[in-house]
Short mmCIF file of C-alpha atoms in Angstrom, two decimals:
data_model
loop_
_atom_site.label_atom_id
_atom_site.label_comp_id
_atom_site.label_asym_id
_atom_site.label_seq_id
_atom_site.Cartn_x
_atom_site.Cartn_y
_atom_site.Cartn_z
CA UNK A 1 16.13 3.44 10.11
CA UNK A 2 16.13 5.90 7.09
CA UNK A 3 12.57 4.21 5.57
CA UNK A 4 11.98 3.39 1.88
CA UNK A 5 13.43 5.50 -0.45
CA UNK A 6 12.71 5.34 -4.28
CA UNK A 7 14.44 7.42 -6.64
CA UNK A 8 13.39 9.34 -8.78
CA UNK A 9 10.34 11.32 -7.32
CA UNK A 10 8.80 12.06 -10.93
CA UNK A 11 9.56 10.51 -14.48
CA UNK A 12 8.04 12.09 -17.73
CA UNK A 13 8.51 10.26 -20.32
CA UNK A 14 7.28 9.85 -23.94
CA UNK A 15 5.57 7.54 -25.53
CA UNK A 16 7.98 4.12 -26.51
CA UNK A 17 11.03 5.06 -23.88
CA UNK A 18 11.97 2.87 -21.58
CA UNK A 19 12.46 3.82 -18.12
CA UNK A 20 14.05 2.51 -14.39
CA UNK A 21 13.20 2.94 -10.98
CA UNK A 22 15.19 2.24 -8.12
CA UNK A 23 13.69 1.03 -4.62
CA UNK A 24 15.96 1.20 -1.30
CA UNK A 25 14.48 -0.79 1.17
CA UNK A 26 15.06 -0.86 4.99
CA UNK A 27 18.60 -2.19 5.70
CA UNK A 28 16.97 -5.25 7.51
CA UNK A 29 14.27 -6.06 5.62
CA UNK A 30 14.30 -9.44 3.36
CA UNK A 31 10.79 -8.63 1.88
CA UNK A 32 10.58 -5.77 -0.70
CA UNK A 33 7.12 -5.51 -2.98
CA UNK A 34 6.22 -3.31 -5.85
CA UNK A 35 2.92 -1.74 -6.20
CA UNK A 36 1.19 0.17 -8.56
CA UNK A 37 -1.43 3.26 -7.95
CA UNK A 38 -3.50 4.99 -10.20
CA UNK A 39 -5.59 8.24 -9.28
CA UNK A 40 -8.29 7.62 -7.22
CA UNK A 41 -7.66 3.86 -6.71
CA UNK A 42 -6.08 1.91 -4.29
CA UNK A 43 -2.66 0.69 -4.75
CA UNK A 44 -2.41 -2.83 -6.77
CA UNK A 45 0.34 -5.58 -6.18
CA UNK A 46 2.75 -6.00 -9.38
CA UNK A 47 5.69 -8.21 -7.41
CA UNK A 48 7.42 -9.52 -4.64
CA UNK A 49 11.49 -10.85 -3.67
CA UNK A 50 12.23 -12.99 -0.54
CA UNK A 51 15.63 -11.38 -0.95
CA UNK A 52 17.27 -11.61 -4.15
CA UNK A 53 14.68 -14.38 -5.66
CA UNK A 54 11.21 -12.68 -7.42
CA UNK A 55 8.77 -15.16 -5.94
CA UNK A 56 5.47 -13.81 -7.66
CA UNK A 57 4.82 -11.73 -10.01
CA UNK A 58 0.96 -10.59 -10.74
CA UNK A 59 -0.64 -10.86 -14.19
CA UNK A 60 -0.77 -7.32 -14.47
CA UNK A 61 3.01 -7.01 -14.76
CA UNK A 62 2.99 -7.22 -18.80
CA UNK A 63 6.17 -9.08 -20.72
CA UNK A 64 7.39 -4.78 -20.89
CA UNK A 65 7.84 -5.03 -17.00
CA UNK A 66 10.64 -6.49 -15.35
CA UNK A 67 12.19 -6.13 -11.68
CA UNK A 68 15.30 -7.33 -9.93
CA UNK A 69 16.87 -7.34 -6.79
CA UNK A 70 20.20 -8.77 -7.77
CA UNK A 71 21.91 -8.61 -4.54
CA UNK A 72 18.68 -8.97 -1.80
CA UNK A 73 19.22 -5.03 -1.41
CA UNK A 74 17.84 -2.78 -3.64
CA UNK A 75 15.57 -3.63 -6.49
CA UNK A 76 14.67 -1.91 -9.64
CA UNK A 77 12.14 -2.22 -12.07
CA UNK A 78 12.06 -1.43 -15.64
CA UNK A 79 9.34 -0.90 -18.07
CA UNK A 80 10.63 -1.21 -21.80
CA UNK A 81 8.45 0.64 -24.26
CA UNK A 82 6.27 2.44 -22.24
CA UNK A 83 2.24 3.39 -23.12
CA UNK A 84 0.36 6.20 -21.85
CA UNK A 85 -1.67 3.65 -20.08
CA UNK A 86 1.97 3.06 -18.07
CA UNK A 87 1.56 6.28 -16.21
CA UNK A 88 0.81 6.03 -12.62
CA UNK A 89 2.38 5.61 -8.92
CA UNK A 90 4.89 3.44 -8.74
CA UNK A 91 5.38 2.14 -4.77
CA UNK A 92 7.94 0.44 -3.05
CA UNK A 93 7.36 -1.46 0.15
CA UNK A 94 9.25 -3.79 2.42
CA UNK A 95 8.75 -5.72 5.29
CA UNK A 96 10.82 -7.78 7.70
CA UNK A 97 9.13 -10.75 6.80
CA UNK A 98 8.97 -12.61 10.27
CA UNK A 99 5.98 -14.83 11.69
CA UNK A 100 5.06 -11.93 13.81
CA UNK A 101 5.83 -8.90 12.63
CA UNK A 102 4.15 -8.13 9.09
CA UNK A 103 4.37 -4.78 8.72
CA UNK A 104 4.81 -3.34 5.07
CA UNK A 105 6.29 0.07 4.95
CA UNK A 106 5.96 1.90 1.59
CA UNK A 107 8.33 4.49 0.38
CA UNK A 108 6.96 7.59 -1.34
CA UNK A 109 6.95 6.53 -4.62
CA UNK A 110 8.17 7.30 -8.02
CA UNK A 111 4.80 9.29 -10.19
CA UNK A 112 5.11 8.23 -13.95
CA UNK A 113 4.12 10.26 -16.77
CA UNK A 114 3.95 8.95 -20.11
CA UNK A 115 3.42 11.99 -22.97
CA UNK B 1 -12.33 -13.61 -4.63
CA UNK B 2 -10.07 -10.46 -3.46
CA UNK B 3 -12.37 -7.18 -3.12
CA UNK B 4 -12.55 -4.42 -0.44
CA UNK B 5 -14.52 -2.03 -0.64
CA UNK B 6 -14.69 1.33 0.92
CA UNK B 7 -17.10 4.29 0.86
CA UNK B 8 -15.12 7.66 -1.25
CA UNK B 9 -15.50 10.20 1.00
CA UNK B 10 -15.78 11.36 4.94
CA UNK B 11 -16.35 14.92 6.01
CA UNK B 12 -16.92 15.96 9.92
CA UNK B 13 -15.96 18.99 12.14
CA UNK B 14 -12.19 19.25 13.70
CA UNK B 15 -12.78 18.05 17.13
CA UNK B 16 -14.90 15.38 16.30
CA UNK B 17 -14.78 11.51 15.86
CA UNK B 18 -14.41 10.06 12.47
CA UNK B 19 -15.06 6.28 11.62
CA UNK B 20 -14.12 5.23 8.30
CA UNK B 21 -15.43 1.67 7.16
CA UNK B 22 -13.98 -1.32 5.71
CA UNK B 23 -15.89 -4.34 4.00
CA UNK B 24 -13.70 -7.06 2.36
CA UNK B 25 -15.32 -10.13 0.98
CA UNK B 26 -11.95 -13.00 1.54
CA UNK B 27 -11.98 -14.44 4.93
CA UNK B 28 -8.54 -16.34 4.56
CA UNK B 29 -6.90 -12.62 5.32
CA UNK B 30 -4.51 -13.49 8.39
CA UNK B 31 -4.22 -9.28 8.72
CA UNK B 32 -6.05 -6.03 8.09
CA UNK B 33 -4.17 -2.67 7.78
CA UNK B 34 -5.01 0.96 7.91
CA UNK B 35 -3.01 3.12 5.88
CA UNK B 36 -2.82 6.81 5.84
CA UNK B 37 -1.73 8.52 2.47
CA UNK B 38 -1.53 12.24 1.90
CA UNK B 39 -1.29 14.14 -1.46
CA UNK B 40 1.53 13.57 -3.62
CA UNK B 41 2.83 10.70 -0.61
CA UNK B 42 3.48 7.48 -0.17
CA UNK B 43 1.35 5.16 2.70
CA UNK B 44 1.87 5.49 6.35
CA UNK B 45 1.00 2.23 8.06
CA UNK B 46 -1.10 3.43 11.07
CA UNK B 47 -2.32 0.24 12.88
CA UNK B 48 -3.12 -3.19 11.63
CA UNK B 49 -5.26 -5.88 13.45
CA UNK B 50 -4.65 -9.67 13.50
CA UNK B 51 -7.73 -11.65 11.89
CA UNK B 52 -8.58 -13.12 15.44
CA UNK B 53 -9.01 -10.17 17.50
CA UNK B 54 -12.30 -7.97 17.51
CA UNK B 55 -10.31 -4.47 18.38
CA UNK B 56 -7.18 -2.96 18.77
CA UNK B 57 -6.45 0.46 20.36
CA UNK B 58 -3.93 2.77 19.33
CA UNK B 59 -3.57 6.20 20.96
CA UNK B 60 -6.47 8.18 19.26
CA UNK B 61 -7.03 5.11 17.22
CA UNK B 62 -9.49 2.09 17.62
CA UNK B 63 -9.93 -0.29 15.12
CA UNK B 64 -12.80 -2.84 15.35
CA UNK B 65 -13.28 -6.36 13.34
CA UNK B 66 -16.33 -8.44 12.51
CA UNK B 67 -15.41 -11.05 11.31
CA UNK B 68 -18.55 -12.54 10.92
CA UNK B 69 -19.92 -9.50 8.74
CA UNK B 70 -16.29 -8.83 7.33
CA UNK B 71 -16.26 -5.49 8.18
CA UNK B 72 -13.94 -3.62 9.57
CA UNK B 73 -13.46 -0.10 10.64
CA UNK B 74 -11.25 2.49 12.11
CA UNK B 75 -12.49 5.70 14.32
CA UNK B 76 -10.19 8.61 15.10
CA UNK B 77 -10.94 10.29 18.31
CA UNK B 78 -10.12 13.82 18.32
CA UNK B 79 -10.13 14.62 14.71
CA UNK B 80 -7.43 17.12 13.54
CA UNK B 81 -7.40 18.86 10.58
CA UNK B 82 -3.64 17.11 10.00
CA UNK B 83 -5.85 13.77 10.08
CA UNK B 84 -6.99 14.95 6.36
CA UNK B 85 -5.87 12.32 4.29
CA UNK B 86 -7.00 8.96 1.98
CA UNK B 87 -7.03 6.48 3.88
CA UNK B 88 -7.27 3.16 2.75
CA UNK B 89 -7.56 -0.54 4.21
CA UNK B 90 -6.34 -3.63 3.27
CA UNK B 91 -5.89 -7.41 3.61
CA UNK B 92 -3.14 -9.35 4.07
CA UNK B 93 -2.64 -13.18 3.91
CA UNK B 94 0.58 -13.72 5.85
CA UNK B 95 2.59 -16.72 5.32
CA UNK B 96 4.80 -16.33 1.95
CA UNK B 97 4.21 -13.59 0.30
CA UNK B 98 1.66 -10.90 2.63
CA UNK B 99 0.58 -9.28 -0.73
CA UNK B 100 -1.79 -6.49 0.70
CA UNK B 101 -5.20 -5.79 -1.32
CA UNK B 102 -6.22 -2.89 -1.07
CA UNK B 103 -9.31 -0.58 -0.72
CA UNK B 104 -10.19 2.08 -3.04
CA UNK B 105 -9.31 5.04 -0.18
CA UNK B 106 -11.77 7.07 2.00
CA UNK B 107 -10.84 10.66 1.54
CA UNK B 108 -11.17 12.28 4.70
CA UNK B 109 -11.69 15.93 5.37
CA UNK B 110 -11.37 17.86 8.42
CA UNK B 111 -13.63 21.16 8.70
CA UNK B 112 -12.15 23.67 11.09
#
């Protein structure tokens, strides 16, 4: 069990660039969520896969956000033209997705910086 | 609606108990996590509590439900100054999805 991994650690970007982040969830796990933290507030939900299919997707995930998960492994997610207002924690998480064992784990997260 | 809501900041001596509280306003939540983050980190789950029991004990952990008040809490016997973190709670609806919903974080500090 090697945990979450995202990659990269830090992303500075300017202003109109689009950029990718990759999530590695644990090997096992069907359930992989994205999150999004900005200082001083608690993480916010942006989208979940049951494997490869994206089965919600929160209203704060504009039309410039979009994440896959093409073969239930990894996931990535992609924001095209990016805004200062982009910049922020992106988190990973995933979960084994069982009746009794609902335990997210989060990886360490990919910090955004839009210039 | 979703909302949990947290109070910003916790100081007390190393040695010490700490009990950081939790009130959350959706009663459908199934669970309720405690999350540790440090700076520049990701979350580390540290216990979670299903919605029908009043307390769980974890090592130097305790957490303790009311359901009836929605309020939850976590103390930390022992407090060590590596316990300085945000920690945060949240609420989880099971089933489908178990999108968590999360607290604005209670800094904790840790005077030697």
């Amino acid at each position: 069990d090697t945990g979450v991994s995202q990659d990269p650690r830090h992303k500075i970007t300017k202003r109109g660039q689009n950029v990718t982040f990759r999530c590695d969830p644990i090997s096992e796990h069907n359930r992989l969520y994205w999150y999004r933290q900005t200082l001083g507030q608690g993480p916010e939900f942006l989208t979940y896969f049951q494997n490869e299919a994206q089965l919600e997707k929160s209203r704060l995930l504009s039309d410039r956000f979009s994440a896959e998960r093409p073969k239930g492994s990894f996931s990535t997610l992609e924001i095209q033209r990016t805004e200062q207002g982009d910049s922020a924690m992106y988190l990973c998480a995933s979960s084994l997705g069982s009746a009794t064992n609902e335990k997210l784990f989060f990886g360490s997260g990919t910090q955004l910086s839009v210039l | 609606g979703e909302d949990v809501e947290q109070s910003l900041f916790l100081s007390v001596r190393e040695g010490d108990s700490s009990v950081i509280n939790c009130t959350y306003t959706d009663s459908s939540s199934t669970y309720l996590y405690w999350y540790k983050q440090e700076p520049g980190a990701g979350l580390q789950l540290l216990t979670y509590i299903f919605s029908n029991m009043d307390m769980k004990q974890d090592q130097r952990l305790t957490v303790l439900l009311n359901k009836k008040d929605k309020h939850l809490s976590l103390r930390i016997a022992d407090t060590q100054t590596g316990d300085s973190a945000i920690y945060f709670c949240a609420e989880g609806y099971g089933g489908a999805t178990n999108k968590l919903i999360f607290g604005t974080g209670t800094l904790l500090a840790v005077q030697p």
